[in-house]
mmCIF file of C-alpha atoms and ligand atoms in Angstrom:
data_model
loop_
_atom_site.group_PDB
_atom_site.id
_atom_site.type_symbol
_atom_site.label_atom_id
_atom_site.label_comp_id
_atom_site.label_asym_id
_atom_site.label_seq_id
_atom_site.Cartn_x
_atom_site.Cartn_y
_atom_site.Cartn_z
ATOM 1 C CA UNK A 17 -12.472 -27.018 -8.511
ATOM 2 C CA UNK A 18 -9.151 -25.173 -8.080
ATOM 3 C CA UNK A 19 -6.278 -27.332 -6.804
ATOM 4 C CA UNK A 20 -5.632 -26.186 -3.234
ATOM 5 C CA UNK A 21 -3.620 -29.196 -2.027
ATOM 6 C CA UNK A 22 -0.691 -28.211 0.259
ATOM 7 C CA UNK A 23 1.857 -28.237 -2.603
ATOM 8 C CA UNK A 24 -0.305 -26.222 -4.997
ATOM 9 C CA UNK A 25 0.414 -22.526 -5.638
ATOM 10 C CA UNK A 26 -3.180 -21.736 -4.585
ATOM 11 C CA UNK A 27 -2.975 -23.436 -1.188
ATOM 12 C CA UNK A 28 -3.752 -20.888 1.557
ATOM 13 C CA UNK A 29 -1.185 -22.492 3.891
ATOM 14 C CA UNK A 30 1.537 -22.429 1.193
ATOM 15 C CA UNK A 31 0.835 -18.782 0.355
ATOM 16 C CA UNK A 32 0.652 -17.691 4.011
ATOM 17 C CA UNK A 33 4.030 -19.307 4.717
ATOM 18 C CA UNK A 34 5.752 -17.792 1.675
ATOM 19 C CA UNK A 35 8.209 -15.072 2.810
ATOM 20 C CA UNK A 36 7.136 -11.796 1.255
ATOM 21 C CA UNK A 37 7.292 -8.019 1.521
ATOM 22 C CA UNK A 38 4.189 -5.847 1.519
ATOM 23 C CA UNK A 39 4.798 -2.515 -0.212
ATOM 24 C CA UNK A 40 1.292 -1.211 -0.910
ATOM 25 C CA UNK A 41 -0.626 -1.094 2.319
ATOM 26 C CA UNK A 42 -2.453 1.900 3.782
ATOM 27 C CA UNK A 43 -2.441 1.633 7.573
ATOM 28 C CA UNK A 44 -5.756 3.523 7.644
ATOM 29 C CA UNK A 45 -7.091 0.854 5.275
ATOM 30 C CA UNK A 46 -6.495 -1.837 7.900
ATOM 31 C CA UNK A 47 -9.137 -0.415 10.263
ATOM 32 C CA UNK A 48 -11.361 -3.452 10.811
ATOM 33 C CA UNK A 49 -15.001 -2.873 11.847
ATOM 34 C CA UNK A 50 -14.479 -4.262 15.374
ATOM 35 C CA UNK A 51 -11.537 -1.941 16.069
ATOM 36 C CA UNK A 52 -13.451 0.961 14.508
ATOM 37 C CA UNK A 53 -16.283 0.367 16.980
ATOM 38 C CA UNK A 54 -13.887 -0.043 19.933
ATOM 39 C CA UNK A 55 -12.071 3.207 19.109
ATOM 40 C CA UNK A 56 -15.387 5.035 18.618
ATOM 41 C CA UNK A 57 -16.363 3.946 22.108
ATOM 42 C CA UNK A 58 -12.945 4.800 23.591
ATOM 43 C CA UNK A 59 -13.129 8.312 22.150
ATOM 44 C CA UNK A 60 -16.863 8.905 22.675
ATOM 45 C CA UNK A 61 -17.550 9.286 18.944
ATOM 46 C CA UNK A 62 -20.899 8.406 17.367
ATOM 47 C CA UNK A 63 -20.136 6.836 13.983
ATOM 48 C CA UNK A 64 -23.769 5.993 13.307
ATOM 49 C CA UNK A 65 -23.271 2.223 13.557
ATOM 50 C CA UNK A 66 -23.021 -0.013 16.612
ATOM 51 C CA UNK A 67 -22.396 -3.514 15.218
ATOM 52 C CA UNK A 68 -19.832 -5.033 12.851
ATOM 53 C CA UNK A 69 -22.674 -5.911 10.455
ATOM 54 C CA UNK A 70 -23.903 -2.309 10.426
ATOM 55 C CA UNK A 71 -20.376 -1.057 9.705
ATOM 56 C CA UNK A 72 -19.947 -3.602 6.900
ATOM 57 C CA UNK A 73 -23.279 -2.558 5.405
ATOM 58 C CA UNK A 74 -21.753 0.893 4.733
ATOM 59 C CA UNK A 75 -18.986 -0.680 2.590
ATOM 60 C CA UNK A 76 -20.623 -0.007 -0.750
ATOM 61 C CA UNK A 77 -18.239 1.213 -3.467
ATOM 62 C CA UNK A 78 -17.455 0.520 -7.117
ATOM 63 C CA UNK A 79 -14.832 3.147 -7.890
ATOM 64 C CA UNK A 80 -11.884 4.891 -6.264
ATOM 65 C CA UNK A 81 -14.029 7.971 -5.529
ATOM 66 C CA UNK A 82 -16.905 6.028 -3.919
ATOM 67 C CA UNK A 83 -14.396 3.995 -1.881
ATOM 68 C CA UNK A 84 -12.670 7.137 -0.608
ATOM 69 C CA UNK A 85 -16.073 8.586 0.386
ATOM 70 C CA UNK A 86 -16.494 5.670 2.830
ATOM 71 C CA UNK A 87 -12.821 5.521 3.831
ATOM 72 C CA UNK A 88 -12.065 9.035 5.094
ATOM 73 C CA UNK A 89 -15.054 9.620 7.451
ATOM 74 C CA UNK A 90 -14.188 6.372 9.297
ATOM 75 C CA UNK A 91 -10.857 7.867 10.349
ATOM 76 C CA UNK A 92 -12.600 10.169 12.847
ATOM 77 C CA UNK A 93 -12.247 7.414 15.435
ATOM 78 C CA UNK A 94 -8.425 7.777 15.323
ATOM 79 C CA UNK A 95 -7.362 10.433 17.819
ATOM 80 C CA UNK A 96 -4.601 9.582 20.296
ATOM 81 C CA UNK A 97 -1.091 8.236 19.783
ATOM 82 C CA UNK A 98 -2.363 4.969 21.319
ATOM 83 C CA UNK A 99 -5.171 4.728 18.725
ATOM 84 C CA UNK A 100 -2.625 4.854 15.888
ATOM 85 C CA UNK A 101 -0.415 2.367 17.740
ATOM 86 C CA UNK A 102 -3.320 -0.055 18.206
ATOM 87 C CA UNK A 103 -4.380 0.191 14.555
ATOM 88 C CA UNK A 104 -0.891 -0.491 13.208
ATOM 89 C CA UNK A 105 -0.204 -3.263 15.733
ATOM 90 C CA UNK A 106 -3.379 -5.100 14.712
ATOM 91 C CA UNK A 107 -2.182 -4.959 11.094
ATOM 92 C CA UNK A 108 1.384 -6.105 11.872
ATOM 93 C CA UNK A 109 -0.041 -9.164 13.674
ATOM 94 C CA UNK A 110 -2.105 -10.067 10.604
ATOM 95 C CA UNK A 111 0.886 -9.420 8.351
ATOM 96 C CA UNK A 112 3.066 -11.775 10.418
ATOM 97 C CA UNK A 113 0.409 -14.500 10.088
ATOM 98 C CA UNK A 114 0.488 -13.945 6.311
ATOM 99 C CA UNK A 115 4.237 -14.486 5.906
ATOM 100 C CA UNK A 116 5.105 -10.779 5.633
ATOM 101 C CA UNK A 117 8.677 -10.311 6.869
ATOM 102 C CA UNK A 118 9.147 -6.757 5.604
ATOM 103 C CA UNK A 119 6.579 -3.997 5.156
ATOM 104 C CA UNK A 120 6.806 -0.446 3.873
ATOM 105 C CA UNK A 121 3.421 0.918 4.969
ATOM 106 C CA UNK A 122 1.659 4.089 3.864
ATOM 107 C CA UNK A 123 0.033 6.559 6.211
ATOM 108 C CA UNK A 124 -1.951 9.729 5.455
ATOM 109 C CA UNK A 125 -1.093 12.505 7.959
ATOM 110 C CA UNK A 126 -3.380 15.073 6.286
ATOM 111 C CA UNK A 127 -6.419 12.830 6.838
ATOM 112 C CA UNK A 128 -5.777 13.396 10.546
ATOM 113 C CA UNK A 129 -4.179 16.848 10.827
ATOM 114 C CA UNK A 130 -7.108 18.251 8.790
ATOM 115 C CA UNK A 131 -9.351 17.066 11.678
ATOM 116 C CA UNK A 132 -7.163 18.720 14.303
ATOM 117 C CA UNK A 133 -5.146 15.639 15.316
ATOM 118 C CA UNK A 134 -1.489 16.569 16.010
ATOM 119 C CA UNK A 135 0.933 15.037 13.489
ATOM 120 C CA UNK A 136 3.061 13.636 16.329
ATOM 121 C CA UNK A 137 0.165 11.438 17.498
ATOM 122 C CA UNK A 138 0.083 9.917 14.017
ATOM 123 C CA UNK A 139 3.810 9.511 13.378
ATOM 124 C CA UNK A 140 4.846 8.478 16.889
ATOM 125 C CA UNK A 141 1.961 6.009 17.318
ATOM 126 C CA UNK A 142 2.641 4.299 14.001
ATOM 127 C CA UNK A 143 6.404 4.400 14.552
ATOM 128 C CA UNK A 144 6.180 2.810 18.021
ATOM 129 C CA UNK A 145 4.067 0.011 16.522
ATOM 130 C CA UNK A 146 6.607 -0.423 13.701
ATOM 131 C CA UNK A 147 9.429 -0.762 16.240
ATOM 132 C CA UNK A 148 7.446 -3.309 18.279
ATOM 133 C CA UNK A 149 6.607 -5.289 15.104
ATOM 134 C CA UNK A 150 10.187 -6.639 15.168
ATOM 135 C CA UNK A 151 9.111 -8.927 18.027
ATOM 136 C CA UNK A 152 6.494 -10.397 15.629
ATOM 137 C CA UNK A 153 9.200 -11.105 13.034
ATOM 138 C CA UNK A 154 8.099 -8.162 10.879
ATOM 139 C CA UNK A 155 10.602 -5.506 9.817
ATOM 140 C CA UNK A 156 8.331 -2.457 9.415
ATOM 141 C CA UNK A 157 8.993 0.940 7.845
ATOM 142 C CA UNK A 158 6.701 3.871 7.082
ATOM 143 C CA UNK A 159 5.945 5.953 3.975
ATOM 144 C CA UNK A 160 4.314 9.356 4.429
ATOM 145 C CA UNK A 161 1.670 9.930 1.733
ATOM 146 C CA UNK A 162 0.336 13.269 0.577
ATOM 147 C CA UNK A 163 -3.342 13.521 -0.328
ATOM 148 C CA UNK A 164 -3.370 14.573 -3.985
ATOM 149 C CA UNK A 165 -6.813 16.188 -3.750
ATOM 150 C CA UNK A 166 -5.354 18.644 -1.204
ATOM 151 C CA UNK A 167 -3.220 21.547 -2.453
ATOM 152 C CA UNK A 168 0.500 21.464 -3.224
ATOM 153 C CA UNK A 169 0.922 24.032 -0.419
ATOM 154 C CA UNK A 170 -0.748 21.673 2.049
ATOM 155 C CA UNK A 171 1.641 18.897 0.973
ATOM 156 C CA UNK A 172 4.627 21.215 1.502
ATOM 157 C CA UNK A 173 3.340 22.223 4.959
ATOM 158 C CA UNK A 174 2.834 18.567 5.845
ATOM 159 C CA UNK A 175 6.375 17.649 4.831
ATOM 160 C CA UNK A 176 7.750 20.600 6.832
ATOM 161 C CA UNK A 177 5.750 19.484 9.888
ATOM 162 C CA UNK A 178 6.946 15.903 9.474
ATOM 163 C CA UNK A 179 10.668 16.575 8.893
ATOM 164 C CA UNK A 180 11.393 16.968 12.633
ATOM 165 C CA UNK A 181 10.345 13.261 12.763
ATOM 166 C CA UNK A 182 12.442 12.365 9.722
ATOM 167 C CA UNK A 183 13.958 9.250 11.322
ATOM 168 C CA UNK A 184 10.489 7.677 11.611
ATOM 169 C CA UNK A 185 9.762 7.317 7.883
ATOM 170 C CA UNK A 186 11.764 6.190 4.843
ATOM 171 C CA UNK A 187 9.908 7.698 1.915
ATOM 172 C CA UNK A 188 6.991 9.694 0.589
ATOM 173 C CA UNK A 189 4.052 8.671 -1.579
ATOM 174 C CA UNK A 190 0.958 10.180 -3.172
ATOM 175 C CA UNK A 191 -2.576 8.842 -2.837
ATOM 176 C CA UNK A 192 -6.296 9.763 -2.819
ATOM 177 C CA UNK A 193 -8.285 10.946 -5.840
ATOM 178 C CA UNK A 194 -6.136 11.076 -8.991
ATOM 179 C CA UNK A 195 -8.724 12.748 -11.224
ATOM 180 C CA UNK A 196 -7.547 16.307 -11.939
ATOM 181 C CA UNK A 197 -4.554 15.868 -9.603
ATOM 182 C CA UNK A 198 -1.608 14.878 -11.829
ATOM 183 C CA UNK A 199 1.887 14.038 -10.524
ATOM 184 C CA UNK A 200 3.288 17.383 -11.758
ATOM 185 C CA UNK A 201 1.192 19.192 -9.109
ATOM 186 C CA UNK A 202 3.570 17.722 -6.505
ATOM 187 C CA UNK A 203 6.915 17.994 -8.344
ATOM 188 C CA UNK A 204 8.307 20.545 -5.901
ATOM 189 C CA UNK A 205 7.409 18.767 -2.665
ATOM 190 C CA UNK A 206 8.777 15.488 -4.045
ATOM 191 C CA UNK A 207 12.036 17.255 -4.975
ATOM 192 C CA UNK A 208 12.261 18.549 -1.391
ATOM 193 C CA UNK A 209 11.609 15.052 -0.070
ATOM 194 C CA UNK A 210 14.392 13.644 -2.274
ATOM 195 C CA UNK A 211 16.760 16.359 -1.050
ATOM 196 C CA UNK A 212 16.034 15.112 2.482
ATOM 197 C CA UNK A 213 17.116 11.597 1.541
ATOM 198 C CA UNK A 214 13.592 10.194 1.289
ATOM 199 C CA UNK A 215 12.634 7.526 -1.254
ATOM 200 C CA UNK A 216 9.849 8.358 -3.736
ATOM 201 C CA UNK A 217 6.776 6.470 -4.898
ATOM 202 C CA UNK A 218 3.411 7.616 -6.272
ATOM 203 C CA UNK A 219 0.037 6.047 -6.923
ATOM 204 C CA UNK A 220 -1.003 5.757 -10.557
ATOM 205 C CA UNK A 221 -4.459 4.330 -10.006
ATOM 206 C CA UNK A 222 -6.194 1.933 -12.368
ATOM 207 C CA UNK A 223 -8.006 3.176 -15.507
ATOM 208 C CA UNK A 224 -7.898 6.849 -14.583
ATOM 209 C CA UNK A 225 -8.447 9.638 -17.090
ATOM 210 C CA UNK A 226 -4.909 10.141 -18.440
ATOM 211 C CA UNK A 227 -3.446 7.092 -16.635
ATOM 212 C CA UNK A 228 -0.697 6.552 -19.197
ATOM 213 C CA UNK A 229 0.290 10.249 -19.222
ATOM 214 C CA UNK A 230 0.516 10.239 -15.433
ATOM 215 C CA UNK A 231 2.646 7.075 -15.497
ATOM 216 C CA UNK A 232 4.984 8.673 -18.039
ATOM 217 C CA UNK A 233 5.190 11.783 -15.882
ATOM 218 C CA UNK A 234 6.052 9.931 -12.653
ATOM 219 C CA UNK A 235 8.844 8.134 -14.535
ATOM 220 C CA UNK A 236 10.211 11.107 -16.471
ATOM 221 C CA UNK A 237 9.421 14.204 -14.405
ATOM 222 C CA UNK A 238 9.202 13.016 -10.792
ATOM 223 C CA UNK A 239 11.697 10.141 -11.243
ATOM 224 C CA UNK A 240 10.131 7.754 -8.711
ATOM 225 C CA UNK A 241 11.666 4.420 -7.740
ATOM 226 C CA UNK A 242 8.360 2.611 -7.941
ATOM 227 C CA UNK A 243 4.726 3.052 -8.913
ATOM 228 C CA UNK A 244 1.746 2.026 -6.803
ATOM 229 C CA UNK A 245 -0.725 0.151 -9.050
ATOM 230 C CA UNK A 246 0.488 1.467 -12.452
ATOM 231 C CA UNK A 247 -0.655 -1.513 -14.544
ATOM 232 C CA UNK A 248 -2.030 0.772 -17.274
ATOM 233 C CA UNK A 249 1.631 1.026 -18.360
ATOM 234 C CA UNK A 250 1.008 -2.089 -20.532
ATOM 235 C CA UNK A 251 -0.753 0.295 -22.974
ATOM 236 C CA UNK A 252 2.741 1.546 -23.930
ATOM 237 C CA UNK A 253 5.237 -1.300 -24.534
ATOM 238 C CA UNK A 254 8.158 1.133 -24.891
ATOM 239 C CA UNK A 255 7.439 2.535 -21.459
ATOM 240 C CA UNK A 256 7.253 -1.017 -20.057
ATOM 241 C CA UNK A 257 10.698 -1.714 -21.539
ATOM 242 C CA UNK A 258 12.044 1.456 -19.949
ATOM 243 C CA UNK A 259 10.545 0.571 -16.547
ATOM 244 C CA UNK A 260 12.078 -2.909 -16.744
ATOM 245 C CA UNK A 261 15.493 -1.492 -17.665
ATOM 246 C CA UNK A 262 15.296 0.967 -14.738
ATOM 247 C CA UNK A 263 14.160 -1.697 -12.244
ATOM 248 C CA UNK A 264 10.963 0.197 -11.392
ATOM 249 C CA UNK A 265 8.686 -1.640 -8.951
ATOM 250 C CA UNK A 266 4.929 -2.012 -9.511
ATOM 251 C CA UNK A 267 2.923 -2.605 -6.345
ATOM 252 C CA UNK A 268 -0.265 -4.191 -7.627
ATOM 253 C CA UNK A 269 -3.352 -5.028 -5.572
ATOM 254 C CA UNK A 270 -5.577 -7.571 -7.376
ATOM 255 C CA UNK A 271 -8.528 -7.675 -4.968
ATOM 256 C CA UNK A 272 -8.589 -3.884 -4.586
ATOM 257 C CA UNK A 273 -8.644 -3.618 -8.392
ATOM 258 C CA UNK A 274 -11.726 -5.813 -8.552
ATOM 259 C CA UNK A 275 -13.541 -3.438 -6.179
ATOM 260 C CA UNK A 276 -12.669 -0.092 -7.732
ATOM 261 C CA UNK A 277 -12.834 -1.297 -11.366
ATOM 262 C CA UNK A 278 -14.701 -4.182 -12.969
ATOM 263 C CA UNK A 279 -11.622 -6.386 -13.098
ATOM 264 C CA UNK A 280 -8.711 -7.774 -11.072
ATOM 265 C CA UNK A 281 -6.330 -6.738 -13.900
ATOM 266 C CA UNK A 282 -4.727 -10.185 -13.764
ATOM 267 C CA UNK A 283 -3.787 -10.049 -17.480
ATOM 268 C CA UNK A 284 -1.949 -6.757 -17.022
ATOM 269 C CA UNK A 285 -0.142 -8.025 -13.901
ATOM 270 C CA UNK A 286 0.935 -11.198 -15.712
ATOM 271 C CA UNK A 287 2.099 -9.170 -18.737
ATOM 272 C CA UNK A 288 4.359 -7.155 -16.439
ATOM 273 C CA UNK A 289 5.586 -10.342 -14.762
ATOM 274 C CA UNK A 290 6.434 -11.933 -18.142
ATOM 275 C CA UNK A 291 8.155 -8.717 -19.276
ATOM 276 C CA UNK A 292 10.510 -8.996 -16.296
ATOM 277 C CA UNK A 293 9.205 -6.011 -14.340
ATOM 278 C CA UNK A 294 9.511 -5.944 -10.546
ATOM 279 C CA UNK A 295 5.748 -6.408 -10.170
ATOM 280 C CA UNK A 296 4.531 -7.633 -6.774
ATOM 281 C CA UNK A 297 1.249 -8.405 -4.994
ATOM 282 C CA UNK A 298 -0.170 -6.387 -2.107
ATOM 283 C CA UNK A 299 -3.404 -5.732 -0.225
ATOM 284 C CA UNK A 300 -3.951 -1.903 -0.384
ATOM 285 C CA UNK A 301 -6.859 -1.464 2.096
ATOM 286 C CA UNK A 302 -7.512 -5.004 3.344
ATOM 287 C CA UNK A 303 -10.122 -4.171 5.994
ATOM 288 C CA UNK A 304 -12.310 -2.696 3.250
ATOM 289 C CA UNK A 305 -11.590 -5.138 0.431
ATOM 290 C CA UNK A 306 -11.707 -8.243 2.638
ATOM 291 C CA UNK A 307 -8.344 -9.720 1.659
ATOM 292 C CA UNK A 308 -4.919 -9.474 3.317
ATOM 293 C CA UNK A 309 -1.842 -10.124 1.212
ATOM 294 C CA UNK A 310 -1.872 -13.954 1.063
ATOM 295 C CA UNK A 311 -5.505 -13.834 -0.093
ATOM 296 C CA UNK A 312 -4.439 -11.405 -2.837
ATOM 297 C CA UNK A 313 -1.827 -13.926 -4.023
ATOM 298 C CA UNK A 314 -4.500 -16.647 -3.935
ATOM 299 C CA UNK A 315 -6.971 -14.582 -5.977
ATOM 300 C CA UNK A 316 -4.341 -13.841 -8.629
ATOM 301 C CA UNK A 317 -3.057 -17.440 -8.756
ATOM 302 C CA UNK A 318 -6.559 -18.717 -9.311
ATOM 303 C CA UNK A 319 -7.564 -16.097 -11.869
ATOM 304 C CA UNK A 320 -4.341 -16.245 -13.900
ATOM 305 C CA UNK A 321 -3.439 -19.919 -13.411
ATOM 306 C CA UNK A 322 -0.007 -19.089 -11.991
ATOM 307 C CA UNK A 323 2.617 -21.739 -11.218
ATOM 308 C CA UNK A 324 4.760 -22.146 -8.106
ATOM 309 C CA UNK A 325 7.629 -20.535 -10.047
ATOM 310 C CA UNK A 326 5.446 -17.516 -10.838
ATOM 311 C CA UNK A 327 4.484 -17.153 -7.186
ATOM 312 C CA UNK A 328 8.141 -17.396 -6.146
ATOM 313 C CA UNK A 329 8.995 -14.681 -8.672
ATOM 314 C CA UNK A 330 6.252 -12.405 -7.324
ATOM 315 C CA UNK A 331 7.557 -12.884 -3.776
ATOM 316 C CA UNK A 332 11.154 -12.197 -4.861
ATOM 317 C CA UNK A 333 9.943 -9.144 -6.780
ATOM 318 C CA UNK A 334 8.428 -7.812 -3.568
ATOM 319 C CA UNK A 335 11.950 -7.684 -2.115
ATOM 320 C CA UNK A 336 13.550 -6.386 -5.317
ATOM 321 C CA UNK A 337 10.992 -3.558 -5.430
ATOM 322 C CA UNK A 338 11.571 -2.719 -1.752
ATOM 323 C CA UNK A 339 13.877 -0.075 -0.332
ATOM 324 C CA UNK A 340 15.969 -2.602 1.588
ATOM 325 C CA UNK A 341 19.760 -2.675 1.167
ATOM 326 C CA UNK A 342 20.936 -5.122 -1.522
ATOM 327 C CA UNK A 343 22.314 -7.659 0.980
ATOM 328 C CA UNK A 344 18.958 -7.826 2.816
ATOM 329 C CA UNK A 345 17.131 -8.292 -0.517
ATOM 330 C CA UNK A 346 19.466 -11.202 -1.336
ATOM 331 C CA UNK A 347 18.891 -12.754 2.099
ATOM 332 C CA UNK A 348 15.101 -12.599 1.788
ATOM 333 C CA UNK A 349 15.134 -13.894 -1.798
ATOM 334 C CA UNK A 350 17.252 -16.850 -0.653
ATOM 335 C CA UNK A 351 14.596 -17.479 2.030
ATOM 336 C CA UNK A 352 11.954 -17.642 -0.751
ATOM 337 C CA UNK A 353 14.054 -20.219 -2.632
ATOM 338 C CA UNK A 354 14.558 -22.268 0.544
ATOM 339 C CA UNK A 355 10.827 -22.171 1.289
ATOM 340 C CA UNK A 356 9.914 -23.307 -2.229
ATOM 341 C CA UNK A 357 12.535 -26.075 -2.152
ATOM 342 C CA UNK A 358 11.109 -27.387 1.126
ATOM 343 C CA UNK A 359 7.416 -27.072 0.119
HETATM 344 N N1 HPA B 11 -5.516 4.793 -4.341
HETATM 345 C C1 HPA B 11 -5.668 6.069 -3.972
HETATM 346 N N2 HPA B 11 -5.890 6.420 -2.717
HETATM 347 C C2 HPA B 11 -5.983 5.460 -1.798
HETATM 348 C C3 HPA B 11 -5.830 4.137 -2.125
HETATM 349 C C4 HPA B 11 -5.552 3.786 -3.464
HETATM 350 O O1 HPA B 11 -5.311 2.603 -3.818
HETATM 351 N N3 HPA B 11 -5.991 3.436 -0.980
HETATM 352 C C5 HPA B 11 -6.196 4.325 -0.001
HETATM 353 N N4 HPA B 11 -6.194 5.552 -0.477
HETATM 354 ZN ZN1 ZN B 12 -3.275 2.402 -2.465
#
């Protein structure tokens, strides 16, 4: 039996109260079955299922590609600015209950504009929810992600369409199917984003063909500030040392890993932790993988036998890997220490 007494690092109450940042969270991946059904009804869309159980029965995936094949069609229910607001607000409420005080959340405009939804519905709905999240005690910011299985031209058009709303997002990212879509394909659009003062991150998904080459490329060619997933870097200790020296963040997602590969990748995450990397724990697409961020901490603690000190380090790393100003990082890290001291 795992020790889940209140003072143990695996206690759900302890982990939910721990102040933390969430840096790898796709807002579209927070679409719970009940909200999916409600939005389908609101918008008069037949999604082929009418109960939560029927929706859940479609959640069959064992790889990134099979997950994405379930994930994108579900987004049809998102149409109006209010739909995007409602989706993000439901997530921010769950985040607040999980001890998240700061979130830098991904969104995928092309998954919506490609269906004819105006980009302003997406950005303004999510942004209004992010503003209102302050009342929940959550400081929320947005990261615009390009879909890497769309063309580089489509990414450039998306950035151009989004720049009039520049004040609503803090950075850009890259997600969707990595196979055959290396970081270099997007070098130009990321350079344009940087020139517009945006922060840069990219997914390097788990166990992809050429994972380590893509990780090297995002560090050397694109020059990102952090990597989403990225745990295959442990295959190259010199690259790990470089990432540690540069303060690169790694936004890992243990439960997601166990769905799209055969393993949580706990050993790799712990290796990065022990090497001193800014590795942190996140939920990725919690409505699909069944675990919000505190449950991801719990899964990792149990699998890897982590101590309270390890958990505190992971939480502090989540702030160090964030795009907050240094004084805010220090404030939040002090809140982690105070929480641990009082636990
Ligand atoms: N990887 C790539 N694309 C995604 C992911 C992910 O973890 N989640 C949602 N889209
Ligand atoms: Zn992701």
